[in-house]
Coordinates of C-alpha atoms in Angstrom, one line a residue:
Chain A
M104 CA -89.9 124.4 -119.3
T105 CA -93.1 124.5 -121.8
G106 CA -91.2 124.5 -124.3
V107 CA -89.6 120.9 -123.2
I108 CA -92.6 119.2 -122.3
I109 CA -94.1 119.9 -125.8
G110 CA -91.2 118.8 -127.7
V111 CA -90.8 115.3 -125.7
I112 CA -94.8 114.8 -126.1
A113 CA -94.9 115.9 -129.8
Y114 CA -91.6 113.4 -130.5
L115 CA -93.5 110.5 -128.4
L116 CA -96.8 110.9 -130.3
I117 CA -95.0 110.9 -133.6
V118 CA -92.6 108.1 -133.4
I119 CA -95.4 106.0 -131.4
V120 CA -98.5 107.0 -133.4
G121 CA -96.6 107.0 -136.7
I122 CA -95.1 103.6 -136.5
G123 CA -97.9 102.1 -135.0
A124 CA -100.6 103.2 -137.4
Y125 CA -98.0 102.1 -140.2
I126 CA -97.8 98.6 -138.9
A127 CA -101.3 98.1 -138.0
T128 CA -102.4 98.8 -141.7
K129 CA -99.8 96.1 -142.3
A130 CA -101.2 93.9 -139.6
K131 CA -104.8 93.7 -140.9
K132 CA -103.4 92.4 -144.3
V133 CA -101.7 89.5 -142.2
E134 CA -104.8 89.0 -139.9
A135 CA -106.7 89.0 -142.8
E136 CA -104.7 85.7 -144.3
G137 CA -105.5 84.3 -140.7
G138 CA -102.0 85.1 -139.0
A139 CA -101.5 85.6 -135.3
S140 CA -100.5 89.3 -135.7
F141 CA -101.0 91.4 -132.3
L142 CA -99.6 89.2 -129.3
L143 CA -96.9 87.9 -131.0
S144 CA -96.4 89.4 -134.6
N145 CA -97.0 86.6 -136.3
R146 CA -93.7 85.1 -134.6
D147 CA -91.5 87.1 -137.2
L148 CA -89.3 89.5 -135.1
P149 CA -85.9 89.7 -136.5
V150 CA -82.7 89.9 -134.1
S151 CA -82.9 93.4 -134.1
V152 CA -86.0 94.2 -133.1
L153 CA -86.3 91.4 -130.3
A154 CA -82.7 92.2 -129.2
V155 CA -83.7 95.9 -128.4
T156 CA -87.3 94.8 -127.2
M157 CA -85.6 92.7 -124.8
A158 CA -83.2 95.0 -123.4
L159 CA -85.8 97.7 -123.2
T160 CA -88.1 95.4 -121.5
V161 CA -86.3 94.9 -118.3
L162 CA -84.9 98.4 -118.5
G163 CA -87.6 101.0 -116.8
A164 CA -88.1 103.4 -113.8
A165 CA -85.9 101.4 -111.5
H166 CA -83.2 101.7 -113.9
V167 CA -83.4 105.5 -114.4
L168 CA -84.7 107.0 -110.9
G169 CA -83.8 104.2 -108.7
G170 CA -80.3 104.4 -110.6
F171 CA -79.5 107.9 -109.2
E172 CA -80.7 107.4 -105.6
M173 CA -78.6 103.6 -105.8
T174 CA -75.3 105.8 -106.9
Y175 CA -75.5 108.4 -104.2
M176 CA -75.7 106.2 -101.6
M177 CA -73.4 103.1 -103.2
G178 CA -71.5 104.5 -105.5
A179 CA -70.1 102.5 -108.7
T180 CA -71.4 99.2 -107.0
T181 CA -74.7 100.0 -108.6
I182 CA -73.0 99.1 -111.6
W183 CA -74.1 95.4 -110.4
F184 CA -77.6 96.1 -110.5
S185 CA -77.5 96.4 -114.3
L186 CA -75.1 93.5 -114.6
A187 CA -77.9 91.8 -113.1
H188 CA -80.2 92.4 -115.7
V189 CA -77.5 91.2 -118.3
V190 CA -77.4 87.7 -116.4
L191 CA -81.1 87.9 -116.7
L192 CA -80.9 88.6 -120.6
T193 CA -78.0 85.8 -121.0
V194 CA -80.4 82.9 -119.3
A195 CA -83.3 84.4 -121.3
C196 CA -81.4 84.5 -124.9
L197 CA -79.6 81.3 -124.1
A198 CA -82.2 78.9 -122.0
T199 CA -85.6 79.9 -121.3
G200 CA -86.7 82.3 -124.1
R201 CA -85.1 79.3 -126.6
W202 CA -87.2 77.2 -124.7
V203 CA -90.3 78.7 -125.2
R204 CA -89.9 79.3 -129.1
R205 CA -89.4 76.2 -129.5
L206 CA -92.3 74.5 -128.0
G207 CA -94.7 77.2 -129.8
V208 CA -96.6 78.5 -126.8
T209 CA -98.3 81.3 -126.0
T210 CA -98.0 82.5 -122.7
I211 CA -95.8 80.5 -119.5
P212 CA -99.3 79.4 -117.5
Q213 CA -100.2 77.8 -120.8
L214 CA -96.4 76.0 -120.5
M215 CA -97.1 75.0 -116.7
G216 CA -100.4 73.2 -118.2
M217 CA -98.7 71.6 -120.9
L218 CA -95.7 70.3 -118.2
H219 CA -97.8 70.2 -115.2
S220 CA -101.5 70.4 -114.5
E221 CA -104.5 72.7 -115.8
G222 CA -104.5 73.3 -111.9
S223 CA -101.1 75.0 -112.1
R224 CA -102.0 76.9 -115.4
L225 CA -104.3 78.5 -113.2
I226 CA -102.7 79.6 -110.1
V227 CA -99.5 80.7 -111.8
S228 CA -101.7 82.6 -114.8
C229 CA -103.4 84.6 -111.8
V230 CA -100.0 85.5 -109.7
M231 CA -98.4 85.9 -112.6
A232 CA -100.6 88.9 -114.1
G233 CA -100.6 90.0 -110.9
V234 CA -96.9 90.5 -110.3
I235 CA -96.4 92.1 -113.6
F236 CA -99.5 94.3 -113.0
G237 CA -97.7 95.4 -109.8
I238 CA -94.4 96.3 -111.7
L239 CA -97.0 98.1 -114.1
T240 CA -98.0 100.4 -111.3
L241 CA -94.5 100.9 -110.7
E242 CA -93.4 102.3 -114.1
T243 CA -96.5 104.3 -114.7
Q244 CA -95.6 105.8 -111.0
G245 CA -92.0 106.4 -112.4
I246 CA -93.1 108.2 -115.5
G247 CA -95.1 110.5 -113.0
I248 CA -92.0 111.1 -110.8
L249 CA -89.9 111.6 -114.3
F250 CA -91.6 114.2 -115.2
A251 CA -92.3 116.1 -112.0
T252 CA -88.5 116.5 -111.1
L253 CA -87.8 117.2 -114.8
T254 CA -90.5 119.5 -115.6
G255 CA -92.2 120.8 -112.2
W256 CA -95.4 119.0 -113.1
S257 CA -97.5 117.0 -110.6
I258 CA -96.8 113.5 -110.3
Q259 CA -100.4 112.5 -110.9
K260 CA -100.8 114.7 -114.1
G261 CA -97.4 113.3 -115.3
A262 CA -98.9 109.8 -114.7
V263 CA -102.0 110.4 -116.2
V264 CA -100.0 111.6 -119.9
G265 CA -97.2 108.6 -119.1
G266 CA -100.0 105.9 -119.1
V267 CA -101.7 108.0 -122.6
L268 CA -98.8 107.5 -124.4
G269 CA -98.0 103.9 -122.9
I270 CA -101.0 102.8 -124.0
L271 CA -101.0 104.5 -127.7
Y272 CA -96.8 102.4 -127.5
V273 CA -99.4 99.1 -127.7
I274 CA -102.8 99.4 -128.6
L275 CA -102.3 100.1 -132.1
A276 CA -100.5 97.2 -133.5
G277 CA -99.3 94.8 -130.1
M278 CA -96.2 93.6 -129.9
K279 CA -95.0 94.2 -133.6
E280 CA -95.6 98.3 -132.7
I281 CA -94.0 98.3 -129.3
G282 CA -90.6 96.2 -131.4
W283 CA -90.4 98.8 -133.8
V284 CA -90.6 101.9 -132.0
N285 CA -88.3 100.5 -129.3
L286 CA -85.8 100.2 -131.9
I287 CA -86.0 103.6 -132.7
N288 CA -86.3 104.9 -129.3
T289 CA -82.9 103.1 -128.7
V290 CA -81.3 104.9 -131.2
V291 CA -82.5 108.0 -129.6
M292 CA -82.3 107.1 -126.3
Y293 CA -78.6 106.0 -126.6
I294 CA -77.0 109.1 -128.7
G295 CA -79.2 111.4 -126.5
L296 CA -77.6 109.6 -122.8
I297 CA -74.5 109.7 -124.3
I298 CA -74.2 113.6 -125.6
A299 CA -75.6 114.8 -122.1
T300 CA -72.3 112.5 -120.1
I301 CA -70.1 114.2 -122.9
Y302 CA -71.7 117.9 -122.7
I303 CA -71.5 117.2 -118.6
S304 CA -67.9 115.7 -118.7
F305 CA -66.9 118.9 -120.7
H306 CA -68.9 121.3 -117.9
L307 CA -68.2 119.4 -114.3
P308 CA -66.3 122.3 -112.5
G309 CA -62.6 122.1 -111.7
E310 CA -60.7 119.4 -113.1
G311 CA -63.5 117.6 -114.5
W312 CA -63.9 113.8 -113.5
A313 CA -60.5 114.2 -111.6
T314 CA -62.0 116.7 -109.6
V315 CA -65.4 113.9 -109.0
S316 CA -62.8 111.2 -108.1
E317 CA -61.0 113.7 -105.1
Y318 CA -64.3 114.7 -104.5
Y319 CA -65.4 110.7 -102.8
T320 CA -61.1 110.1 -101.7
S321 CA -61.4 113.3 -99.8
Q322 CA -64.6 112.4 -97.8
G323 CA -63.0 108.7 -97.2
Q324 CA -65.6 107.5 -99.7
G325 CA -63.2 106.1 -102.3
E326 CA -64.7 102.6 -102.7
M327 CA -67.9 104.5 -104.2
L328 CA -65.3 104.9 -107.4
K329 CA -65.4 101.0 -107.7
I330 CA -67.4 98.5 -109.1
F331 CA -66.0 95.6 -106.8
A332 CA -66.4 97.3 -103.6
S333 CA -66.6 95.5 -99.9
P334 CA -67.5 91.7 -100.3
Q335 CA -70.2 92.6 -97.8
L336 CA -72.0 94.9 -100.5
L337 CA -71.2 92.5 -103.2
L338 CA -73.1 89.9 -101.0
S339 CA -75.8 91.8 -99.8
F340 CA -76.7 93.7 -103.0
A341 CA -74.9 92.5 -106.4
L342 CA -76.1 88.5 -105.8
A343 CA -79.1 89.5 -104.5
N344 CA -80.4 91.2 -107.2
I345 CA -79.2 88.6 -109.6
I346 CA -80.8 86.3 -107.9
A347 CA -84.2 88.0 -107.4
V348 CA -83.9 89.5 -111.3
T349 CA -82.9 86.4 -112.7
F350 CA -85.2 84.3 -111.3
C351 CA -88.0 86.0 -110.9
Q352 CA -87.6 88.0 -114.9
G353 CA -86.3 85.1 -116.6
I354 CA -89.4 83.2 -116.7
S355 CA -91.8 86.3 -116.9
Q356 CA -94.7 86.9 -119.6
M357 CA -93.3 90.1 -120.0
L358 CA -89.7 88.9 -121.6
M359 CA -90.6 85.4 -122.7
Q360 CA -93.6 87.0 -124.7
P361 CA -90.9 88.9 -127.0
C362 CA -88.9 85.6 -127.5
M363 CA -92.3 83.7 -128.3
S364 CA -92.9 86.2 -131.2
A365 CA -89.0 85.6 -132.3
K366 CA -88.8 84.1 -135.9
N367 CA -86.9 81.1 -134.6
E368 CA -84.9 80.1 -132.0
D369 CA -81.8 80.9 -133.3
V370 CA -83.0 84.6 -133.2
V371 CA -83.7 84.4 -129.8
K372 CA -79.7 83.0 -129.4
K373 CA -78.2 85.7 -131.6
S374 CA -80.3 88.5 -129.8
L375 CA -78.0 88.1 -126.7
W376 CA -74.8 89.6 -127.9
I377 CA -77.5 93.4 -128.9
A378 CA -79.7 92.9 -125.6
A379 CA -76.8 93.0 -123.0
P380 CA -74.5 96.0 -124.1
V381 CA -77.8 97.6 -125.0
N382 CA -79.2 97.4 -121.7
G383 CA -76.0 96.5 -119.4
M384 CA -74.4 100.2 -120.8
F385 CA -77.7 102.3 -120.1
G386 CA -77.1 102.0 -115.9
V387 CA -73.4 102.6 -116.6
L388 CA -74.0 106.1 -117.9
V389 CA -76.9 106.8 -115.4
V390 CA -74.2 105.7 -112.3
C391 CA -71.5 108.3 -113.8
L392 CA -73.8 111.0 -114.1
G393 CA -75.3 110.1 -110.2
L394 CA -71.4 110.3 -109.3
A395 CA -70.4 113.7 -110.9
A396 CA -74.2 115.1 -109.3
K397 CA -73.1 113.8 -106.1
S398 CA -69.7 115.4 -106.1
I399 CA -71.2 118.7 -106.6
A400 CA -72.5 121.2 -103.7
E401 CA -75.0 122.6 -105.0
F402 CA -76.8 119.2 -106.7
N403 CA -75.5 117.0 -103.5
A404 CA -77.4 119.3 -101.5
A405 CA -81.1 117.8 -103.3
G406 CA -80.6 114.5 -101.8
A407 CA -80.1 111.2 -102.9
K408 CA -83.4 111.0 -105.0
L409 CA -83.5 114.8 -106.8
A410 CA -78.9 115.1 -107.1
G411 CA -78.9 113.5 -110.3
P412 CA -82.1 114.9 -112.2
T413 CA -81.2 118.8 -110.9
M414 CA -78.0 118.2 -112.1
L415 CA -79.3 117.2 -115.5
V416 CA -81.8 120.0 -115.3
E417 CA -79.4 122.9 -114.2
M418 CA -76.3 122.3 -116.6
L419 CA -77.6 120.8 -119.8
P420 CA -79.4 123.0 -122.3
G421 CA -82.8 122.9 -122.9
W422 CA -83.0 121.5 -126.3
L423 CA -80.6 118.3 -124.4
V424 CA -82.8 118.4 -121.0
A425 CA -85.7 117.6 -124.0
W426 CA -83.8 114.7 -125.4
V427 CA -82.5 113.2 -122.2
L428 CA -86.6 113.4 -120.5
A429 CA -87.6 112.0 -123.7
S430 CA -85.3 109.1 -123.5
F431 CA -86.1 108.3 -120.0
I432 CA -89.4 108.3 -120.3
A433 CA -89.2 106.2 -123.6
A434 CA -87.2 103.2 -121.8
V435 CA -90.0 103.6 -118.7
L436 CA -92.9 103.4 -121.6
S437 CA -91.4 100.4 -123.2
T438 CA -91.8 98.7 -120.1
F439 CA -95.0 100.0 -119.6
A440 CA -96.5 98.6 -122.7
M441 CA -95.1 95.7 -122.3
T442 CA -96.2 95.0 -118.7
A443 CA -99.6 96.1 -120.3
M444 CA -99.7 94.0 -123.0
T445 CA -99.0 90.7 -120.9
P446 CA -101.3 90.6 -118.4
A447 CA -103.9 91.3 -121.0
T448 CA -102.4 88.2 -123.0
I449 CA -102.7 85.8 -119.9
F450 CA -106.2 86.9 -119.2
S451 CA -106.8 86.6 -122.7
K452 CA -105.5 83.7 -123.4
D453 CA -105.4 81.8 -120.1
I454 CA -108.6 82.4 -118.5
Y455 CA -111.0 83.9 -121.7
E456 CA -109.8 81.5 -124.1
N457 CA -109.2 78.2 -121.7
L458 CA -111.9 78.8 -119.5
F459 CA -114.9 80.4 -121.3
N460 CA -114.3 80.4 -125.1
S461 CA -112.2 77.7 -126.5
E462 CA -113.3 78.6 -129.7
A463 CA -112.7 82.1 -129.7
E464 CA -111.2 82.9 -133.0
D465 CA -107.6 85.2 -133.3
K466 CA -109.8 88.1 -134.0
T467 CA -111.7 87.8 -130.8
I468 CA -108.6 87.6 -128.4
T469 CA -107.2 90.2 -129.9
R470 CA -110.1 92.6 -129.0
V471 CA -110.3 91.1 -125.5
T472 CA -106.9 91.5 -125.0
R473 CA -106.9 95.5 -126.3
I474 CA -110.1 95.9 -123.8
A475 CA -107.7 94.2 -121.2
I476 CA -104.6 96.7 -121.7
V477 CA -106.8 99.8 -121.4
I478 CA -108.6 98.4 -118.3
I479 CA -105.2 96.8 -116.6
A480 CA -103.4 100.8 -117.6
V481 CA -106.6 103.2 -116.6
I482 CA -106.3 100.8 -113.1
A483 CA -102.3 101.1 -113.3
M484 CA -103.0 104.8 -113.6
C485 CA -105.5 105.3 -110.8
I486 CA -103.5 103.5 -108.6
A487 CA -100.0 105.1 -109.1
A488 CA -101.1 108.5 -109.1
Y489 CA -102.7 108.3 -105.8
L490 CA -100.6 105.9 -103.8
P491 CA -97.1 107.2 -102.1
P492 CA -94.2 105.5 -103.5
I493 CA -94.1 102.1 -104.0
I494 CA -91.0 101.0 -104.8
G495 CA -90.2 99.1 -101.9
A496 CA -92.5 96.0 -103.3
I497 CA -90.4 94.8 -106.0
N498 CA -88.6 92.6 -103.9
W499 CA -91.5 91.3 -103.0
L500 CA -93.1 91.2 -106.1
F501 CA -90.1 89.4 -107.6
A502 CA -90.0 86.8 -105.4
W503 CA -93.4 85.4 -106.6
L504 CA -92.2 84.2 -109.8
V505 CA -88.9 82.3 -108.6
P506 CA -90.2 79.0 -108.2
V507 CA -92.0 78.9 -111.2
F508 CA -88.4 79.1 -112.8
W509 CA -87.7 75.9 -111.0
L510 CA -91.2 74.4 -112.3
V511 CA -90.6 74.8 -115.9
V512 CA -86.8 73.6 -115.9
F513 CA -88.2 70.3 -113.4
G514 CA -90.8 69.9 -116.0
L515 CA -88.9 70.2 -119.0
F516 CA -85.7 68.2 -117.6
W517 CA -86.6 66.2 -115.2
K518 CA -89.9 65.3 -113.8
R519 CA -93.7 66.7 -114.3
S520 CA -96.7 66.1 -111.7
G521 CA -99.2 68.6 -111.0
K522 CA -99.6 67.7 -107.5
A523 CA -96.0 68.1 -106.6
A524 CA -96.0 71.4 -108.4
I525 CA -98.9 73.2 -106.9
A526 CA -97.7 72.1 -103.4
T527 CA -94.3 73.5 -104.3
L528 CA -95.7 76.9 -105.4
I529 CA -98.1 76.8 -102.2
V530 CA -95.6 76.6 -99.6
S531 CA -93.5 79.1 -101.6
W532 CA -96.0 81.4 -101.7
V533 CA -97.5 80.9 -98.5
L534 CA -93.5 81.6 -97.2
N535 CA -93.1 84.7 -99.1
L536 CA -96.4 86.4 -97.7
L537 CA -95.1 85.6 -94.1
W538 CA -91.3 86.7 -95.0
S539 CA -93.3 90.0 -95.6
F540 CA -96.3 90.5 -92.9
S541 CA -95.2 87.8 -90.1
S542 CA -92.2 88.4 -87.6
L543 CA -91.1 84.6 -88.8
P544 CA -87.8 86.2 -89.9
A545 CA -87.2 87.6 -86.4
A546 CA -87.8 84.6 -85.2
L547 CA -85.6 83.2 -87.3
N548 CA -83.0 85.7 -86.8
M549 CA -82.9 86.3 -90.6
Q550 CA -84.3 89.7 -90.7
G551 CA -81.7 90.6 -93.6
V552 CA -82.4 87.6 -95.8
P553 CA -84.9 88.9 -98.9
N554 CA -87.7 87.1 -99.6
A555 CA -86.3 86.1 -103.3
Y556 CA -83.5 83.6 -101.2
V557 CA -86.8 82.2 -99.7
T558 CA -88.7 81.3 -102.3
L559 CA -85.2 79.9 -104.4
A560 CA -84.5 77.7 -101.5
T561 CA -88.7 76.5 -101.5
G562 CA -88.9 76.6 -105.3
L563 CA -85.4 74.7 -105.8
V564 CA -84.6 72.7 -102.5
L565 CA -88.2 71.6 -100.9
G566 CA -89.4 71.4 -104.7
A567 CA -86.5 68.9 -105.6
I568 CA -87.5 67.2 -102.5
I569 CA -91.3 67.1 -103.2
F570 CA -90.9 66.1 -106.8
S571 CA -88.8 63.0 -105.7
V572 CA -90.9 61.8 -103.3
M573 CA -93.9 62.1 -105.4
E574 CA -95.0 60.4 -108.4
C575 CA -94.4 62.0 -111.6
E576 CA -94.3 61.8 -115.5
P577 CA -90.6 62.1 -117.1
G578 CA -89.6 65.6 -118.0
Y579 CA -91.1 66.9 -121.4
F580 CA -87.9 66.9 -123.6
K581 CA -87.8 63.4 -122.3
S582 CA -90.9 62.3 -122.8
Q583 CA -92.8 60.3 -126.8
E584 CA -94.7 63.5 -127.0
Y585 CA -91.8 65.7 -127.6
L586 CA -90.1 63.3 -129.6
Q587 CA -92.7 63.0 -132.0
Q588 CA -93.0 67.0 -132.4
K589 CA -89.0 67.1 -132.9
Q590 CA -89.3 64.2 -135.9
R591 CA -92.1 66.5 -137.1
L592 CA -89.8 69.2 -137.5
T593 CA -87.1 67.7 -138.9
L594 CA -89.3 65.9 -141.7
Chain B
M148 CA -60.9 109.2 -116.1
L149 CA -63.2 107.9 -113.8
A150 CA -66.2 107.5 -116.4
W151 CA -64.4 106.0 -119.4
N152 CA -63.0 103.6 -116.3
L153 CA -66.2 102.2 -115.7
I154 CA -67.3 102.0 -118.8
I155 CA -64.4 100.4 -120.2
Q156 CA -64.9 98.2 -116.9
S157 CA -68.7 97.3 -117.2
F158 CA -68.3 96.6 -120.9
V159 CA -65.6 93.7 -120.2
L160 CA -67.8 92.5 -117.1
I161 CA -71.2 92.5 -120.0
L162 CA -68.6 90.4 -122.6
I163 CA -67.3 87.8 -120.2
I164 CA -71.2 87.5 -118.2
V165 CA -72.0 86.8 -122.0
S166 CA -69.3 84.7 -122.9
V167 CA -69.7 82.9 -119.9
G168 CA -73.3 81.8 -120.7
Q169 CA -72.6 80.9 -124.4
L170 CA -69.6 78.7 -123.1
I171 CA -71.9 77.1 -120.4
T172 CA -74.9 76.7 -122.8
K173 CA -72.4 74.9 -125.2
M174 CA -71.0 72.5 -122.7
V175 CA -74.3 71.4 -121.8
E176 CA -75.9 71.1 -125.4
K177 CA -72.7 69.1 -126.0
K178 CA -73.5 66.7 -122.9
G179 CA -77.5 66.3 -124.1
D180 CA -76.3 65.1 -127.4

């Protein structure tokens, strides 16, 4: 196993440091000419790099570890988790991502300030950075668990090694480094995962996949082989995921920052055709491997969390275990890099520059962002290494950003008001807290309702009512300011 | 084969989601013009 670990770390270090150092050298020339390279890659990302960066940013520990676990419990319906991310990427590439690129903003809180008020910018920057930091701790813990299950290391050791690799993934050259490392990792990841699936297919006991199908049928679990299982599961799992993932991540800085870095709006739109299959098909391969693992008695006995990883370690040759481990870690590291980069960007732009140093040069902003990335990542490593598994917090975390999605839509197309925006946010967030930490759901006999449904209702319905009754300015796309901006661009 | 069936079905679903998204965007943009 030592050989596997050395191989994986050597591959990741060569790709990350090699590409990072090369891009950092080139970026110095751009910065010398006055370009903002670190945060937004000088807004020059092409379709290929943007597409894989978007795909990998929302493909992390939940896809890898959660994918195996959910498949063990629900079967092929788990594919809806991946399809929810395809819906998210569709919304991001065709709507929100294009809007933020068109408006030339650097952060979502900055957009909130532009649309509603400086107060809304400040509270959204604090909450959004906190939510993304929460996801970062989950990713860090995910890397630790991956190392632990596939190599026998402790979770703490895995989280620290993963954290250091994750910092290197972003610290050398920022967004451009993340993008190009992602492009190479995607190719390596997919080839590895496809070879592993084919290898497992040829080494399954009995009649191969037919035996796997027979196992589920004989257990009375034939439904687990269908993507469209029971309507109840589709409503409680598929729809809940689509709502939480789309309306939270669809406006989150972690998915919007790559869009802001695109060459132009058209690049964002075209990226969908690559980003959607790259993200969506990963989970399908994990589900296939998970279904096979559960059908084999010795791996089934390992339980929901370990059946899939144990099968990979036991059935694949050493070199392929190393390849698959490197693929999984690369997938999680790409999310780690973006979730460390984006709260740091929010801090440097919306807090440091906006409140304390409005004259700051790009060089200073880059330095502040780099320092913030290291501090944020180190805190995440400490939390991830010493807290119990925290994956259960994800629904609660996602629910915080759902009202922000609707406030951006309202502000762009319908009405703008600082007071109405803050009122909507406060009511939504208080309700989200009450839904998790009080007996309110039980009192309303709605225990099974996910937090994202609650903040969707307050953000969309209550938000619409508040904006209707309060005095507001017209939406930004209807404003004179936007028309003038559009005319300038046309000229 | 089970794995193959799931891969094909998922790929078709991804294409449907993306195409529906494109269609809705085109309709909305046309209406906006």
